Amino acid sequence: MAPVTKRKRTDRSFYLSIAPFFAIFIAFSLFPVVFSVYLGFNDWDGFSPPRFVGLDNYAEAVGDPVFRKAIGNTIWLWIVTTGSTVALALVLAVLVDEYVLFGRNYFRMVFLLPLLVAPAIAAILMRVFFTSNGGLVNLLAGSVAGEPVYFDWLNSQFWVKPLVALLVIWRWTGWHMIIFLAGLQSIPRDLYEAARVDGVGRWSIFSRITVPLLLPALAFSVMTSTLGGLQMFDEPFVLTAGTGGTNNSATTLGMYLYATAFTNFDFGLGAAVSWYIFMAIVAVSVLYRLIQKRLDMGAS
Amino acid sequence: MRRSNPEKRFKLIVTIALLCLSVIFIMPLYWTAVFSTRTLGDVFNFPPPLWFGTNFDENYARVAEVFPPWRPVMNSLIVAVPKTVGLVLVSALAGYGFARYTRAPGHRFLLLMAFATLFFPPTLALIPFFLQMSWMGWLNTFWPLIIPALASGFGVIWMYTYIGSTVPRELYEAAEMDGSRGLATFFFVVLPIIRPGLAALGVWTLIQTWSEFQLPLVILGDGSKFTVPLALTSLSRNYFSDTPAVMVATLLGLIPVFILFALLSRQFVAGLTAGAVK
Amino acid sequence: MARIELESVTKTFGGTQVIHGLDLAIEEGEFCVFVGPSGCGKSTLLRMIAGLEDISGGEIRIDGDRVNEDPAVERQLAMVFQSYALYPHMSVEQNMSFALRRTGTPKAEAREKVRRAAETLQLTEYLDRKPGQLSGGQRQRVAIGRAIVREPRAFLFDEPLSNLDAELRVQMRFEIAKLHQQLSATMIYVTHDQVEAMTLADKIVVLRKGRIEQVGPPARLYGDPDNLFVAGFIGSPQMNFVAVTAEADGLRLPDGSLVASPVPLDRLASGRRYTLGIRPEHLSTEGAGERLSLEVDVSENLGAANIIYGLMSGGTRVLVEDRSGRPISSGERIEVRYERTRSFLFDAEGARIRG
Ligand SMILES: Nc1ncnc2c1ncn2[C@@H]1O[C@H](COP(=O)(O)OP(=O)(O)OP(=O)(O)O)[C@@H](O)[C@H]1O
Ligand SMILES: [Mg+2]
């Protein structure tokens, strides 16, 4: 046998160790993505032969008022859920880290519990509690009003999006709180003590010390929440029983994509929509990178 | 009455406020459990029942008439367990390769590729993946939910960082001197050392899989194959007005993840924060 | 036990050459120490011998056989790492028997070998512990035990003591010396601590920037260095170097005075500049010989010796390890003496000029 250098042996071990990951990735992720480029330029229902249509699918989507409404809904949900989840989690994290007298471990865990509940299941629970006839919320409202209330929350054009947002906030706040708690742990204690000795108030400590030092964790949180927000599907789908709510008031891009592909079997249009979603994610990612770079420069 | 220290009082107020908020957070879960033990009449009463009733068995029987309530749990387990074990192993192996063989040609590029997969939105692949599965004859089977998911960019990057920070280089060299080849070193030296990391990634994957909805919805057509979220969604759609029965089924679907969380919550939290550090 | 030979060995890391054609023979049973400043290539050389690093050029032979392409394990060498590199999840016993089990030694035999090694190293009562439950010295002993158990053809040590505190380091140094006597095994030992090198070595290899400066037994490197670098590197405190000019009747010092040359003057070019080297321990405030006059900057009394930081007029610093017991105070002007034959002379390139 020809002599084999150590270098060759270790290189072989390297490629072997990463091969399973890349093989599966290429077969089941990269291939579909490449294929969806093709799909986006074709009109195809899955049965008859595909027909090349150029950019028609992309134009068709833009021309569809439901698609435009879905963009608006998605942006609304993305901003509201990201903003309120991150803000609430930040406040909770600081309070738990700094101002809680007892039960710190309890607080660390309890807000995480909703995350264990699948979005679909959480939506089912919400349907039960918010149903118009005898739902818990209407019963509560009724007892306040003194007469029975039959308000149809889930079919209200106004309320359905806030309800979706509420679901997301309920599930994800604990997760973001844990991220922030880890970030807070890495802030040196003496910084706070020094500030307190100097007589700096609570609010100033929070806004001048805690938040700036927590920026990397905040950026990570916002990014994660954005990736989820722009692809949101499970919560609005189950909450509106797949309908998107009255007058599509809770149809997201993810739901629009699902409906075009799996209800109307317009795979080309669906693929085009998925590329729009992808472009939005890339745009936000680039923005995130830029902000991160600014932060790094500010830090050094 | 003596005036208490204002700092202390502030903290007391904060603690009580947080306590109330935490009760609001777990109330839906608590009510799920309570409603599952109540009669239909109880549930629509005001004030709502705050304590457990005795009607669980009867509610359970009504669910069992419609479908075997443990079947979706079994289906979810059949998907989640092999997927978790496989994903953790594939990720740990690739993470080990990236952490150990830093001098191999293409290392930087391939690592970057693995990192780039993090930004692949699953949505992008959904439609073509569905078509691919239909050509492969895998629709309405569990394979599409298990095999493709084994390649997780998140898992690989996570394991790469974890192994890089827990296994010192000299340990690989000691093992090499001791006559341990690449794969043997992975199994006998690296895996035992990174057990906490494996557990963390495992719990996270299991919980994620348990929640998965869109992909199973697209892939699984046959009700007998439904995983927990799918089965519950269809149950709640068809028997929506029978709240206690829906709650029984929901409770059964939640129990496995809650048991898992109770056992491994520390690893779970460790996994969350380790993912954020990169 | 093995004889290890290196023939024009080179190493290149992505275009930068770090070992430049090295020739060296390590005899059977020899304790060979590589010393040199940080980054000179000691570890790289050791790792090439071990098989952890490819050999870019030249040949390494063990007992006459070329091993360049052999995987580490086939070379049958054992290595002790600076960080011990113990498997944290295995007990001491498992750590020590891992290599045996990997290479297919029967369980009972492995157990017996581990038991014997543990006895030698006084580790018997710790066999069931994990490395995390041991002190630094004990961990180092386990690492050595792991090497012994394999009955290797040679032992390789890469700065094995530098993670230990000063006291333990001395103790472990003795243990390693004892071990070498007991096993009479070939050992290669990397350190940048020249005291370790002097006390342990049969043969010292002084490296600089990937080249050998000098090879020889400790006494020779101390008493008869080949060049300025070795003279400065071996010995503590460091040798004093004084710039001198050769003249017809001796060496002219920077302060204008004249001293006798350690080598016949006809070997020197008159008017040329040289470097005179004198070890601090060879300078004394009493006795006879050549004379230097100094102004005392600082003087530290260590009891047995007085360390005097002197300044020659002209600015050259001279360190004196004076054992006369005479009290010295700063600012004082003193005269120190040394014997001409104990000084060294180097040319402008740093090469030693011998008599
Ligand atoms: N993997 C590598 N890639 C590139 N250069 C390297 C690598 N390993 C070592 N070097 C370079 O080779 C030279 C010799 O390194 P080596 O580790 O052998 O030094 P050393 O004598 O052991 O130093 P120290 O006393 O600090 O341990 C150094 O200049 C180092 O930067
Ligand atoms: Mg070194």
XYZ file of C-alpha atoms in Angstrom, chain A residues 131-281:
151
model
C -65.482 31.397 21.705
C -68.590 33.565 21.426
C -71.041 31.231 23.071
C -70.024 30.418 26.620
C -66.330 31.106 26.213
C -64.509 32.020 29.357
C -63.726 35.547 28.219
C -67.307 36.325 27.311
C -68.462 34.860 30.612
C -66.056 37.178 32.413
C -67.174 40.129 30.331
C -70.785 39.178 30.986
C -70.310 39.145 34.722
C -68.844 42.624 34.545
C -71.564 43.931 32.242
C -74.327 42.232 34.220
C -75.830 40.610 31.135
C -74.637 37.740 28.920
C -72.093 38.713 26.271
C -71.880 36.901 22.946
C -69.086 38.825 21.289
C -67.516 36.915 18.424
C -63.823 37.621 19.006
C -62.512 35.177 16.458
C -64.601 36.507 13.599
C -64.007 40.127 14.459
C -61.871 41.794 11.839
C -60.427 44.043 14.490
C -59.646 41.515 17.203
C -58.305 38.527 15.375
C -54.815 39.903 14.743
C -54.328 41.062 18.341
C -55.411 37.593 19.431
C -52.787 35.985 17.196
C -50.240 38.395 18.612
C -51.327 37.555 22.138
C -50.731 33.870 21.403
C -47.249 34.527 20.138
C -46.436 36.759 23.080
C -47.731 34.163 25.510
C -45.594 31.431 23.990
C -42.366 33.278 23.362
C -41.877 35.786 26.192
C -40.241 33.221 28.457
C -37.773 32.195 25.767
C -36.615 35.760 25.189
C -36.486 36.337 28.924
C -34.039 33.443 29.322
C -31.840 34.892 26.576
C -31.842 38.259 28.336
C -31.180 36.708 31.733
C -28.100 35.033 30.283
C -27.036 38.377 28.841
C -27.616 40.119 32.160
C -25.485 37.512 33.897
C -22.547 38.596 31.795
C -22.793 42.234 32.896
C -20.317 42.793 35.723
C -22.048 43.377 39.041
C -19.686 46.163 40.091
C -20.994 48.310 37.244
C -24.365 48.432 38.986
C -22.842 48.916 42.358
C -20.657 51.755 41.143
C -23.699 53.410 39.565
C -25.719 53.023 42.733
C -22.925 54.462 44.846
C -22.901 57.423 42.479
C -26.613 57.832 43.186
C -27.852 56.937 39.700
C -31.573 56.177 39.658
C -33.197 52.899 38.679
C -34.443 54.108 35.343
C -31.066 55.593 34.407
C -29.299 52.374 35.353
C -31.707 50.467 33.137
C -31.489 52.781 30.151
C -27.838 53.766 30.374
C -26.160 50.562 31.547
C -28.404 47.539 31.160
C -29.876 48.142 27.723
C -26.645 49.165 25.959
C -24.765 46.189 27.372
C -27.628 43.906 26.442
C -27.726 45.056 22.829
C -26.161 41.886 21.368
C -28.752 39.723 23.134
C -31.488 42.120 22.054
C -30.336 41.947 18.443
C -30.331 38.150 18.570
C -33.827 38.158 20.037
C -35.195 40.554 17.467
C -33.639 38.553 14.651
C -35.063 35.250 15.886
C -38.466 36.775 16.389
C -38.312 38.275 12.906
C -37.501 34.960 11.256
C -40.502 33.460 13.022
C -42.756 36.455 12.453
C -42.248 36.673 8.712
C -43.039 32.969 8.288
C -45.913 32.851 10.758
C -48.434 30.160 9.920
C -49.507 27.825 12.731
C -51.167 30.326 15.059
C -53.342 32.266 12.587
C -54.140 29.082 10.637
C -55.530 27.194 13.612
C -57.087 30.222 15.256
C -59.093 31.018 12.125
C -59.682 27.345 11.327
C -57.690 27.768 8.134
C -59.916 30.547 6.771
C -57.699 33.516 7.472
C -60.503 35.145 9.428
C -63.330 37.357 8.247
C -62.260 39.156 5.091
C -58.736 37.665 5.376
C -58.075 39.878 8.364
C -55.503 37.392 9.727
C -54.151 35.873 6.513
C -50.360 35.879 6.668
C -47.913 35.330 3.832
C -47.306 31.813 5.116
C -51.054 31.085 4.958
C -51.372 32.672 1.523
C -48.551 30.445 0.299
C -50.192 27.382 1.800
C -53.532 28.187 0.238
C -52.149 28.846 -3.250
C -50.109 25.652 -3.237
C -52.195 23.168 -1.304
C -55.745 24.415 -1.779
C -55.583 25.873 -5.301
C -52.639 23.714 -6.465
C -50.937 26.693 -8.057
C -47.400 25.598 -7.208
C -45.719 28.237 -9.348
C -47.499 31.087 -7.603
C -46.761 29.510 -4.228
C -43.071 29.276 -5.080
C -43.057 32.918 -6.131
C -44.621 33.879 -2.804
C -41.993 31.849 -0.954
C -39.280 33.833 -2.741
C -40.927 37.073 -1.671
C -40.819 35.832 1.912
C -37.192 34.832 1.441
C -36.303 38.264 0.103
C -37.912 39.892 3.102
C -35.869 37.666 5.403
